[in-house]
Amino acid sequence: MLWRGKLPHTDEPVEVEAYDGRITAIRRLGQDDKTAALPWISSGWIDVQVNGFGGYDLNGTVTSPSDIEGVTRALHRRGVAAYLPTVITGSYDRMRQAFSGLSRYVQSGEFGSASIAGIHMEGPYLSGEDGSRGAHPRAYIRNPEWDEFQRLQDAAGGLIRMVTLAPEREGSVPFIEKLVKAGVVVAIGHTMATGEQIDRAVQAGATVSTHLGNGSQPVLPRHPNYIWHQLADDRLWATFIPDGHHLAPPVLKAMLRAKRDKSLLVSDAVMFGGMAPGRYSSLIGGEVELTADGRLHTVENPAILAGSASSLDVGIANAIRYTDMTLAEAVSAVTIRPAVVLAMPQLGGLAIGNPANLTLFDCNADGSGMFVRETVVAGETVYGPIYGPI
């Protein structure tokens, strides 16, 4: 199979060849009128935080194969070739069934199973305080327990690759050390930690801040607070939700400048993404409202967001539009950088021998005109012209 496109970081037209699911050749093409009309081509986009999308939920009472496939197909239409299904705070039984369902789906080899690069466990070891806990149900938030995590990891078939926790919870430091030793990426999020607690978590092995600037109280001390501490810590990577609601454009611009090449873009998409405005009932957030401009918040407290209703392609365009991030940098923030964070470098770049995960898309230098043409996973087109428009 062959795909042609322009590399975002050089504007160079290339031809990518794949066989048996892997890239076998990358050839430069000469510049002519035909190559000028080529789309951009990059390694397949990676989203490390997806709770659901398009009416499909990964955090319902039952996480069914149809939910997993529905989310995966919806993400393919948006250019995402690999992602981390995100299981959030709930009862042990609810979380366990989600992990088991995802594990069975991956093992089945069903459509899109190759797109699941692991699982992100967000909670339940988070702050229980309003604001910082976000839409995570207080009733199920608890201190970390290693035996419980091992049982959940067993249910997941070892697929839990990232855990977001609040480092101020009792027992978090030894818990982080055990996670890191087990090869799990540790992220800080939904926290009210002090600077000292954040520092101890990083020393223990935490490497990421989850959706930095969000999962926090609406009102904070101006200067010493957990957002500034994480933003200034050069040891930490940070994920950002560029949907235009989680972070106001000037805030996103300043934060991306601070984190520079340690910034990742994520969707944090939930099942209501891509749906019509209105009020909906959610097992996790309770009653939520999706406004006409795409903002999703809890009905009980409109100041608290209930996840994102935007997809990663929208986020990439927003990051370029609202900040001084270039197209090449934005693409890096959804390819190379998440692959490095996940210690899965083979997913992050166009190189011979890497899995043939590709995203072909149109986008102008100012972020306008974003349109996904084709998504390829393991050398197979999973979204493209034969599937029709988005």
mmCIF file of C-alpha atoms in Angstrom:
data_model
loop_
_atom_site.group_PDB
_atom_site.id
_atom_site.type_symbol
_atom_site.label_atom_id
_atom_site.label_comp_id
_atom_site.label_asym_id
_atom_site.label_seq_id
_atom_site.Cartn_x
_atom_site.Cartn_y
_atom_site.Cartn_z
ATOM 1 C CA MET A 1 0.000 0.000 0.000
ATOM 2 C CA LEU A 2 1.130 3.534 -0.779
ATOM 3 C CA TRP A 3 0.192 6.898 0.686
ATOM 4 C CA ARG A 4 1.391 10.305 -0.439
ATOM 5 C CA GLY A 5 1.471 13.546 1.488
ATOM 6 C CA LYS A 6 3.558 16.478 2.729
ATOM 7 C CA LEU A 7 5.502 16.324 5.990
ATOM 8 C CA PRO A 8 4.300 19.087 8.367
ATOM 9 C CA HIS A 9 7.781 19.953 9.646
ATOM 10 C CA THR A 10 9.446 20.297 6.221
ATOM 11 C CA ASP A 11 6.602 20.739 3.700
ATOM 12 C CA GLU A 12 8.363 17.978 1.756
ATOM 13 C CA PRO A 13 6.211 15.636 -0.359
ATOM 14 C CA VAL A 14 6.818 11.973 0.376
ATOM 15 C CA GLU A 15 5.472 8.561 -0.465
ATOM 16 C CA VAL A 16 5.019 6.088 2.396
ATOM 17 C CA GLU A 17 4.906 2.389 1.597
ATOM 18 C CA ALA A 18 3.707 -0.295 3.994
ATOM 19 C CA TYR A 19 3.540 -4.056 4.014
ATOM 20 C CA ASP A 20 2.171 -6.415 6.653
ATOM 21 C CA GLY A 21 1.215 -3.527 8.916
ATOM 22 C CA ARG A 22 4.597 -1.790 8.991
ATOM 23 C CA ILE A 23 6.293 1.008 7.114
ATOM 24 C CA THR A 24 8.727 -0.446 4.585
ATOM 25 C CA ALA A 25 9.821 2.679 2.681
ATOM 26 C CA ILE A 26 9.626 6.473 2.764
ATOM 27 C CA ARG A 27 10.542 8.126 -0.525
ATOM 28 C CA ARG A 28 10.913 11.789 -1.366
ATOM 29 C CA LEU A 29 8.854 13.055 -4.286
ATOM 30 C CA GLY A 30 9.760 15.813 -6.686
ATOM 31 C CA GLN A 31 7.897 19.107 -6.416
ATOM 32 C CA ASP A 32 5.264 19.587 -9.126
ATOM 33 C CA ASP A 33 1.678 20.760 -9.548
ATOM 34 C CA LYS A 34 0.316 17.402 -8.429
ATOM 35 C CA THR A 35 2.307 17.207 -5.208
ATOM 36 C CA ALA A 36 1.264 20.777 -4.328
ATOM 37 C CA ALA A 37 -2.282 19.477 -3.844
ATOM 38 C CA LEU A 38 -1.257 16.658 -1.516
ATOM 39 C CA PRO A 39 -2.588 16.528 2.051
ATOM 40 C CA TRP A 40 -0.361 16.678 5.075
ATOM 41 C CA ILE A 41 0.802 13.265 6.263
ATOM 42 C CA SER A 42 2.005 12.339 9.735
ATOM 43 C CA SER A 43 2.237 9.301 11.923
ATOM 44 C CA GLY A 44 -1.193 8.462 13.305
ATOM 45 C CA TRP A 45 -2.480 10.859 15.929
ATOM 46 C CA ILE A 46 -2.492 9.629 19.526
ATOM 47 C CA ASP A 47 -5.048 10.730 22.140
ATOM 48 C CA VAL A 48 -4.120 9.664 25.685
ATOM 49 C CA GLN A 49 -7.445 10.680 27.247
ATOM 50 C CA VAL A 50 -10.735 9.478 25.768
ATOM 51 C CA ASN A 51 -13.781 8.735 27.936
ATOM 52 C CA GLY A 52 -16.220 8.236 25.067
ATOM 53 C CA PHE A 53 -17.494 9.967 21.931
ATOM 54 C CA GLY A 54 -20.390 10.145 19.490
ATOM 55 C CA GLY A 55 -22.957 8.747 21.930
ATOM 56 C CA TYR A 56 -20.739 5.836 22.989
ATOM 57 C CA ASP A 57 -19.557 5.641 26.594
ATOM 58 C CA LEU A 58 -16.543 3.814 27.994
ATOM 59 C CA ASN A 59 -17.665 4.505 31.571
ATOM 60 C CA GLY A 60 -21.204 3.239 31.624
ATOM 61 C CA THR A 61 -22.663 0.498 33.792
ATOM 62 C CA VAL A 62 -21.498 -1.937 31.124
ATOM 63 C CA THR A 63 -18.603 -1.202 28.761
ATOM 64 C CA SER A 64 -19.786 -3.198 25.776
ATOM 65 C CA PRO A 65 -17.960 -4.180 22.568
ATOM 66 C CA SER A 66 -20.360 -1.927 20.645
ATOM 67 C CA ASP A 67 -19.380 1.037 22.844
ATOM 68 C CA ILE A 68 -15.672 0.380 22.325
ATOM 69 C CA GLU A 69 -16.046 -0.083 18.582
ATOM 70 C CA GLY A 70 -18.313 2.964 18.341
ATOM 71 C CA VAL A 71 -15.794 5.184 20.079
ATOM 72 C CA THR A 72 -12.935 3.787 17.988
ATOM 73 C CA ARG A 73 -14.725 4.336 14.686
ATOM 74 C CA ALA A 74 -15.690 7.874 15.723
ATOM 75 C CA LEU A 75 -12.067 8.646 16.607
ATOM 76 C CA HIS A 76 -10.838 7.271 13.290
ATOM 77 C CA ARG A 77 -13.079 9.771 11.532
ATOM 78 C CA ARG A 78 -11.268 12.481 13.474
ATOM 79 C CA GLY A 79 -7.754 11.339 12.572
ATOM 80 C CA VAL A 80 -6.950 9.419 15.770
ATOM 81 C CA ALA A 81 -5.121 6.175 15.020
ATOM 82 C CA ALA A 82 -4.213 5.199 18.599
ATOM 83 C CA TYR A 83 -5.708 6.141 21.936
ATOM 84 C CA LEU A 84 -5.953 5.338 25.617
ATOM 85 C CA PRO A 85 -9.531 4.537 26.653
ATOM 86 C CA THR A 86 -9.901 6.360 29.951
ATOM 87 C CA VAL A 87 -11.672 4.662 32.846
ATOM 88 C CA ILE A 88 -12.548 7.153 35.550
ATOM 89 C CA THR A 89 -13.550 7.072 39.203
ATOM 90 C CA GLY A 90 -16.271 4.653 40.165
ATOM 91 C CA SER A 91 -16.996 1.652 42.323
ATOM 92 C CA TYR A 92 -14.508 -1.177 42.183
ATOM 93 C CA ASP A 93 -17.012 -3.354 40.328
ATOM 94 C CA ARG A 94 -17.833 -0.707 37.714
ATOM 95 C CA MET A 95 -14.189 0.036 37.016
ATOM 96 C CA ARG A 96 -13.280 -3.643 36.948
ATOM 97 C CA GLN A 97 -15.930 -4.476 34.344
ATOM 98 C CA ALA A 98 -14.676 -1.612 32.166
ATOM 99 C CA PHE A 99 -11.117 -2.909 32.326
ATOM 100 C CA SER A 100 -12.259 -6.457 31.614
ATOM 101 C CA GLY A 101 -14.380 -5.350 28.676
ATOM 102 C CA LEU A 102 -11.533 -3.371 27.131
ATOM 103 C CA SER A 103 -9.096 -6.233 27.633
ATOM 104 C CA ARG A 104 -11.421 -8.740 25.975
ATOM 105 C CA TYR A 105 -11.939 -6.391 23.045
ATOM 106 C CA VAL A 106 -8.209 -5.948 22.466
ATOM 107 C CA GLN A 107 -7.604 -9.698 22.708
ATOM 108 C CA SER A 108 -10.436 -10.397 20.271
ATOM 109 C CA GLY A 109 -8.685 -8.630 17.402
ATOM 110 C CA GLU A 110 -11.991 -6.986 16.455
ATOM 111 C CA PHE A 111 -12.118 -3.864 14.306
ATOM 112 C CA GLY A 112 -10.064 -1.084 15.861
ATOM 113 C CA SER A 113 -8.518 -3.220 18.575
ATOM 114 C CA ALA A 114 -5.074 -2.274 17.224
ATOM 115 C CA SER A 115 -5.914 1.365 17.975
ATOM 116 C CA ILE A 116 -6.021 0.764 21.732
ATOM 117 C CA ALA A 117 -2.479 1.494 22.921
ATOM 118 C CA GLY A 118 -3.280 0.913 26.577
ATOM 119 C CA ILE A 119 -5.711 2.186 29.200
ATOM 120 C CA HIS A 120 -5.628 5.419 31.175
ATOM 121 C CA MET A 121 -6.950 4.994 34.720
ATOM 122 C CA GLU A 122 -8.055 8.445 35.928
ATOM 123 C CA GLY A 123 -8.996 7.991 39.560
ATOM 124 C CA PRO A 124 -10.270 6.917 41.955
ATOM 125 C CA TYR A 125 -7.220 8.117 43.912
ATOM 126 C CA LEU A 126 -8.022 11.816 43.478
ATOM 127 C CA SER A 127 -8.916 14.856 45.554
ATOM 128 C CA GLY A 128 -12.424 14.648 46.965
ATOM 129 C CA GLU A 129 -12.795 18.426 47.210
ATOM 130 C CA ASP A 130 -15.271 20.269 45.012
ATOM 131 C CA GLY A 131 -13.626 21.738 41.948
ATOM 132 C CA SER A 132 -10.514 19.644 42.129
ATOM 133 C CA ARG A 133 -12.474 16.415 41.822
ATOM 134 C CA GLY A 134 -14.306 17.804 38.767
ATOM 135 C CA ALA A 135 -17.158 15.496 37.743
ATOM 136 C CA HIS A 136 -15.636 12.471 39.516
ATOM 137 C CA PRO A 137 -18.180 11.146 42.045
ATOM 138 C CA ARG A 138 -17.077 11.925 45.597
ATOM 139 C CA ALA A 139 -18.611 8.712 46.941
ATOM 140 C CA TYR A 140 -16.002 6.568 45.188
ATOM 141 C CA ILE A 141 -12.869 8.661 45.649
ATOM 142 C CA ARG A 142 -10.406 6.934 47.947
ATOM 143 C CA ASN A 143 -6.767 6.524 48.931
ATOM 144 C CA PRO A 144 -4.524 4.415 46.699
ATOM 145 C CA GLU A 145 -4.348 0.727 47.511
ATOM 146 C CA TRP A 146 -1.778 -1.426 45.754
ATOM 147 C CA ASP A 147 -3.684 -4.700 46.090
ATOM 148 C CA GLU A 148 -6.777 -3.097 44.573
ATOM 149 C CA PHE A 149 -4.778 -1.706 41.667
ATOM 150 C CA GLN A 150 -3.187 -5.108 40.990
ATOM 151 C CA ARG A 151 -6.642 -6.700 40.816
ATOM 152 C CA LEU A 152 -7.773 -4.012 38.380
ATOM 153 C CA GLN A 153 -4.606 -4.437 36.312
ATOM 154 C CA ASP A 154 -5.234 -8.174 36.202
ATOM 155 C CA ALA A 155 -8.767 -7.484 34.947
ATOM 156 C CA ALA A 156 -7.275 -5.214 32.308
ATOM 157 C CA GLY A 157 -4.879 -7.901 31.151
ATOM 158 C CA GLY A 158 -1.958 -5.616 31.979
ATOM 159 C CA LEU A 159 -3.231 -2.847 29.687
ATOM 160 C CA ILE A 160 -3.321 -0.048 32.285
ATOM 161 C CA ARG A 161 -0.518 2.156 30.989
ATOM 162 C CA MET A 162 -1.219 5.473 32.725
ATOM 163 C CA VAL A 163 -2.658 6.342 36.139
ATOM 164 C CA THR A 164 -3.757 9.840 37.147
ATOM 165 C CA LEU A 165 -3.806 10.474 40.888
ATOM 166 C CA ALA A 166 -3.632 13.243 43.494
ATOM 167 C CA PRO A 167 -0.251 13.071 45.269
ATOM 168 C CA GLU A 168 -1.631 14.460 48.542
ATOM 169 C CA ARG A 169 -3.624 11.299 49.182
ATOM 170 C CA GLU A 170 -2.315 9.087 51.962
ATOM 171 C CA GLY A 171 0.117 6.457 50.696
ATOM 172 C CA SER A 172 0.547 8.063 47.269
ATOM 173 C CA VAL A 173 4.375 8.219 47.241
ATOM 174 C CA PRO A 174 5.033 4.469 47.771
ATOM 175 C CA PHE A 175 2.125 3.775 45.420
ATOM 176 C CA ILE A 176 3.759 5.914 42.707
ATOM 177 C CA GLU A 177 7.064 4.110 43.211
ATOM 178 C CA LYS A 178 5.367 0.731 42.717
ATOM 179 C CA LEU A 179 3.536 1.925 39.601
ATOM 180 C CA VAL A 180 6.747 3.206 38.029
ATOM 181 C CA LYS A 181 8.560 -0.040 38.842
ATOM 182 C CA ALA A 182 5.699 -1.875 37.108
ATOM 183 C CA GLY A 183 6.136 0.241 33.977
ATOM 184 C CA VAL A 184 3.029 2.389 34.460
ATOM 185 C CA VAL A 185 3.153 6.116 33.632
ATOM 186 C CA VAL A 186 2.099 8.239 36.617
ATOM 187 C CA ALA A 187 0.291 11.525 36.090
ATOM 188 C CA ILE A 188 -0.734 14.203 38.581
ATOM 189 C CA GLY A 189 -4.297 15.472 38.287
ATOM 190 C CA HIS A 190 -7.489 16.429 40.106
ATOM 191 C CA THR A 191 -5.318 17.545 42.977
ATOM 192 C CA MET A 192 -4.934 20.151 45.711
ATOM 193 C CA ALA A 193 -1.339 19.172 46.438
ATOM 194 C CA THR A 194 1.208 21.556 47.894
ATOM 195 C CA GLY A 195 4.473 22.275 46.137
ATOM 196 C CA GLU A 196 6.243 19.894 48.481
ATOM 197 C CA GLN A 197 3.768 17.096 47.769
ATOM 198 C CA ILE A 198 4.117 17.606 44.024
ATOM 199 C CA ASP A 199 7.901 17.537 44.332
ATOM 200 C CA ARG A 200 7.807 14.275 46.303
ATOM 201 C CA ALA A 201 5.519 12.748 43.663
ATOM 202 C CA VAL A 202 7.915 13.742 40.881
ATOM 203 C CA GLN A 203 10.883 12.385 42.814
ATOM 204 C CA ALA A 204 8.957 9.126 43.223
ATOM 205 C CA GLY A 205 8.508 8.929 39.448
ATOM 206 C CA ALA A 206 5.467 10.959 38.341
ATOM 207 C CA THR A 207 6.184 12.418 34.889
ATOM 208 C CA VAL A 208 2.959 14.012 33.607
ATOM 209 C CA SER A 209 0.350 16.599 34.598
ATOM 210 C CA THR A 210 -3.127 15.565 33.453
ATOM 211 C CA HIS A 211 -5.129 18.333 31.694
ATOM 212 C CA LEU A 212 -3.106 21.014 33.483
ATOM 213 C CA GLY A 213 -5.165 24.068 34.423
ATOM 214 C CA ASN A 214 -8.313 21.978 34.823
ATOM 215 C CA GLY A 215 -9.590 19.598 37.460
ATOM 216 C CA SER A 216 -9.066 22.429 39.935
ATOM 217 C CA GLN A 217 -11.011 24.807 42.137
ATOM 218 C CA PRO A 218 -12.579 27.779 40.336
ATOM 219 C CA VAL A 219 -10.880 30.164 42.791
ATOM 220 C CA LEU A 220 -7.221 29.715 43.828
ATOM 221 C CA PRO A 221 -4.524 31.746 45.597
ATOM 222 C CA ARG A 222 -2.865 33.889 42.936
ATOM 223 C CA HIS A 223 0.693 32.681 43.368
ATOM 224 C CA PRO A 224 1.504 29.550 45.368
ATOM 225 C CA ASN A 225 -0.868 26.957 43.937
ATOM 226 C CA TYR A 226 -0.729 23.532 42.353
ATOM 227 C CA ILE A 227 -1.121 24.814 38.794
ATOM 228 C CA TRP A 228 1.911 27.118 38.983
ATOM 229 C CA HIS A 229 3.991 24.445 40.726
ATOM 230 C CA GLN A 230 3.359 21.931 37.941
ATOM 231 C CA LEU A 231 3.664 24.468 35.150
ATOM 232 C CA ALA A 232 7.103 25.526 36.392
ATOM 233 C CA ASP A 233 8.429 22.006 36.979
ATOM 234 C CA ASP A 234 10.531 21.160 33.930
ATOM 235 C CA ARG A 235 10.547 17.493 34.921
ATOM 236 C CA LEU A 236 6.832 17.216 34.144
ATOM 237 C CA TRP A 237 5.182 16.812 30.775
ATOM 238 C CA ALA A 238 1.685 18.298 30.619
ATOM 239 C CA THR A 239 -1.473 17.495 28.697
ATOM 240 C CA PHE A 240 -3.808 20.312 27.681
ATOM 241 C CA ILE A 241 -7.420 20.336 26.448
ATOM 242 C CA PRO A 242 -7.565 22.896 23.622
ATOM 243 C CA ASP A 243 -11.343 22.838 23.106
ATOM 244 C CA GLY A 244 -11.726 26.566 23.769
ATOM 245 C CA HIS A 245 -13.624 25.972 27.024
ATOM 246 C CA HIS A 246 -11.310 24.161 29.407
ATOM 247 C CA LEU A 247 -8.642 26.816 28.947
ATOM 248 C CA ALA A 248 -9.337 30.320 27.682
ATOM 249 C CA PRO A 249 -7.210 31.044 24.575
ATOM 250 C CA PRO A 250 -4.769 33.412 26.377
ATOM 251 C CA VAL A 251 -4.298 30.850 29.162
ATOM 252 C CA LEU A 252 -3.657 28.056 26.677
ATOM 253 C CA LYS A 253 -1.149 30.251 24.848
ATOM 254 C CA ALA A 254 0.767 31.102 28.026
ATOM 255 C CA MET A 255 0.793 27.508 29.276
ATOM 256 C CA LEU A 256 1.989 26.090 25.973
ATOM 257 C CA ARG A 257 4.780 28.665 25.948
ATOM 258 C CA ALA A 258 5.783 27.632 29.465
ATOM 259 C CA LYS A 259 5.829 23.883 28.741
ATOM 260 C CA ARG A 260 7.120 24.239 25.183
ATOM 261 C CA ASP A 261 8.108 20.840 23.754
ATOM 262 C CA LYS A 262 6.803 18.997 26.834
ATOM 263 C CA SER A 263 3.195 19.853 25.891
ATOM 264 C CA LEU A 264 0.693 17.230 24.738
ATOM 265 C CA LEU A 265 -2.752 17.886 23.276
ATOM 266 C CA VAL A 266 -5.645 15.655 24.344
ATOM 267 C CA SER A 267 -9.389 15.685 23.772
ATOM 268 C CA ASP A 268 -10.702 14.421 27.139
ATOM 269 C CA ALA A 269 -13.732 13.611 25.004
ATOM 270 C CA VAL A 270 -16.819 12.106 26.607
ATOM 271 C CA MET A 271 -19.813 10.343 25.061
ATOM 272 C CA PHE A 272 -21.631 13.631 24.359
ATOM 273 C CA GLY A 273 -18.970 14.779 21.894
ATOM 274 C CA GLY A 274 -20.482 15.186 18.447
ATOM 275 C CA MET A 275 -24.054 15.231 19.811
ATOM 276 C CA ALA A 276 -26.695 17.962 19.607
ATOM 277 C CA PRO A 277 -26.874 20.656 22.310
ATOM 278 C CA GLY A 278 -29.135 19.825 25.234
ATOM 279 C CA ARG A 279 -29.324 18.243 28.667
ATOM 280 C CA TYR A 280 -28.202 14.691 29.164
ATOM 281 C CA SER A 281 -27.899 12.212 32.002
ATOM 282 C CA SER A 282 -24.469 10.765 32.732
ATOM 283 C CA LEU A 283 -23.537 7.978 35.111
ATOM 284 C CA ILE A 284 -20.398 9.907 36.055
ATOM 285 C CA GLY A 285 -21.329 13.577 35.960
ATOM 286 C CA GLY A 286 -25.043 13.233 36.707
ATOM 287 C CA GLU A 287 -27.114 15.809 34.833
ATOM 288 C CA VAL A 288 -24.965 17.633 32.296
ATOM 289 C CA GLU A 289 -25.652 20.297 29.692
ATOM 290 C CA LEU A 290 -24.037 20.664 26.267
ATOM 291 C CA THR A 291 -24.356 24.218 25.016
ATOM 292 C CA ALA A 292 -24.565 25.348 21.397
ATOM 293 C CA ASP A 293 -20.944 26.487 21.473
ATOM 294 C CA GLY A 294 -19.744 23.043 22.575
ATOM 295 C CA ARG A 295 -19.272 23.656 26.297
ATOM 296 C CA LEU A 296 -20.200 20.684 28.507
ATOM 297 C CA HIS A 297 -20.855 21.389 32.190
ATOM 298 C CA THR A 298 -22.667 19.906 35.162
ATOM 299 C CA VAL A 299 -26.207 21.212 35.667
ATOM 300 C CA GLU A 300 -25.702 21.374 39.432
ATOM 301 C CA ASN A 301 -22.754 23.763 39.044
ATOM 302 C CA PRO A 302 -22.284 25.292 35.572
ATOM 303 C CA ALA A 303 -18.793 26.417 36.589
ATOM 304 C CA ILE A 304 -17.679 22.767 36.657
ATOM 305 C CA LEU A 305 -16.933 21.179 33.297
ATOM 306 C CA ALA A 306 -17.966 17.573 32.692
ATOM 307 C CA GLY A 307 -15.320 16.635 30.161
ATOM 308 C CA SER A 308 -14.932 17.804 26.596
ATOM 309 C CA ALA A 309 -17.333 17.537 23.678
ATOM 310 C CA SER A 310 -14.580 18.238 21.126
ATOM 311 C CA SER A 311 -12.323 15.854 19.241
ATOM 312 C CA LEU A 312 -8.574 15.999 18.721
ATOM 313 C CA ASP A 313 -8.737 17.474 15.214
ATOM 314 C CA VAL A 314 -10.643 20.454 16.622
ATOM 315 C CA GLY A 315 -8.068 20.758 19.405
ATOM 316 C CA ILE A 316 -5.150 20.802 16.979
ATOM 317 C CA ALA A 317 -6.802 23.530 14.923
ATOM 318 C CA ASN A 318 -7.583 25.535 18.074
ATOM 319 C CA ALA A 319 -4.028 25.247 19.378
ATOM 320 C CA ILE A 320 -2.713 26.687 16.123
ATOM 321 C CA ARG A 321 -5.450 29.338 15.954
ATOM 322 C CA TYR A 322 -5.266 30.555 19.554
ATOM 323 C CA THR A 323 -1.535 30.308 20.227
ATOM 324 C CA ASP A 324 1.783 30.643 18.441
ATOM 325 C CA MET A 325 2.038 26.870 18.052
ATOM 326 C CA THR A 326 2.922 25.908 14.486
ATOM 327 C CA LEU A 327 1.305 23.067 12.580
ATOM 328 C CA ALA A 328 4.482 21.005 12.973
ATOM 329 C CA GLU A 329 4.504 21.580 16.746
ATOM 330 C CA ALA A 330 0.822 20.741 17.082
ATOM 331 C CA VAL A 331 1.297 17.511 15.149
ATOM 332 C CA SER A 332 4.295 16.650 17.329
ATOM 333 C CA ALA A 333 2.081 17.191 20.394
ATOM 334 C CA VAL A 334 -0.237 14.397 19.212
ATOM 335 C CA THR A 335 2.372 12.019 17.764
ATOM 336 C CA ILE A 336 6.001 12.062 18.866
ATOM 337 C CA ARG A 337 5.479 13.533 22.335
ATOM 338 C CA PRO A 338 2.731 11.190 23.572
ATOM 339 C CA ALA A 339 4.705 8.251 22.169
ATOM 340 C CA VAL A 340 7.712 9.329 24.253
ATOM 341 C CA VAL A 341 5.573 9.786 27.375
ATOM 342 C CA LEU A 342 4.052 6.329 26.950
ATOM 343 C CA ALA A 343 7.478 4.781 26.232
ATOM 344 C CA MET A 344 6.082 3.603 22.881
ATOM 345 C CA PRO A 345 8.373 5.478 20.467
ATOM 346 C CA GLN A 346 7.385 3.221 17.568
ATOM 347 C CA LEU A 347 3.958 4.916 17.507
ATOM 348 C CA GLY A 348 5.293 8.435 17.278
ATOM 349 C CA GLY A 349 7.117 8.916 14.018
ATOM 350 C CA LEU A 350 7.297 8.032 10.369
ATOM 351 C CA ALA A 351 10.183 5.588 10.209
ATOM 352 C CA ILE A 352 10.891 2.323 8.454
ATOM 353 C CA GLY A 353 9.863 -0.581 10.658
ATOM 354 C CA ASN A 354 7.314 1.394 12.664
ATOM 355 C CA PRO A 355 3.636 0.411 12.607
ATOM 356 C CA ALA A 356 1.960 1.932 9.566
ATOM 357 C CA ASN A 357 -0.300 4.256 11.556
ATOM 358 C CA LEU A 358 -0.927 7.376 9.471
ATOM 359 C CA THR A 359 -3.141 10.455 9.451
ATOM 360 C CA LEU A 360 -3.638 12.348 6.193
ATOM 361 C CA PHE A 361 -5.323 15.727 6.565
ATOM 362 C CA ASP A 362 -5.753 19.281 5.310
ATOM 363 C CA CYS A 363 -5.038 22.297 7.511
ATOM 364 C CA ASN A 364 -3.969 25.865 6.794
ATOM 365 C CA ALA A 365 -1.106 27.588 8.611
ATOM 366 C CA ASP A 366 -3.586 29.522 10.775
ATOM 367 C CA GLY A 367 -5.463 26.391 11.844
ATOM 368 C CA SER A 368 -8.391 26.907 9.492
ATOM 369 C CA GLY A 369 -9.582 24.324 7.010
ATOM 370 C CA MET A 370 -8.908 21.308 9.217
ATOM 371 C CA PHE A 371 -10.212 18.207 7.474
ATOM 372 C CA VAL A 372 -9.189 14.587 7.987
ATOM 373 C CA ARG A 373 -8.861 12.772 4.652
ATOM 374 C CA GLU A 374 -7.723 9.342 5.787
ATOM 375 C CA THR A 375 -6.731 7.409 8.892
ATOM 376 C CA VAL A 376 -4.575 4.296 8.633
ATOM 377 C CA VAL A 377 -3.983 1.736 11.392
ATOM 378 C CA ALA A 378 -1.441 -1.055 10.957
ATOM 379 C CA GLY A 379 -1.402 -0.506 7.212
ATOM 380 C CA GLU A 380 -5.197 -0.650 6.801
ATOM 381 C CA THR A 381 -7.359 2.346 5.920
ATOM 382 C CA VAL A 382 -9.921 2.597 8.740
ATOM 383 C CA TYR A 383 -11.332 5.923 7.600
ATOM 384 C CA GLY A 384 -11.043 7.577 4.220
ATOM 385 C CA PRO A 385 -12.755 8.209 0.914
ATOM 386 C CA ILE A 386 -14.443 4.815 0.834
ATOM 387 C CA TYR A 387 -16.121 5.614 4.155
ATOM 388 C CA GLY A 388 -17.614 8.944 3.033
ATOM 389 C CA PRO A 389 -17.405 12.378 4.694
ATOM 390 C CA ILE A 390 -17.281 12.968 8.465
#
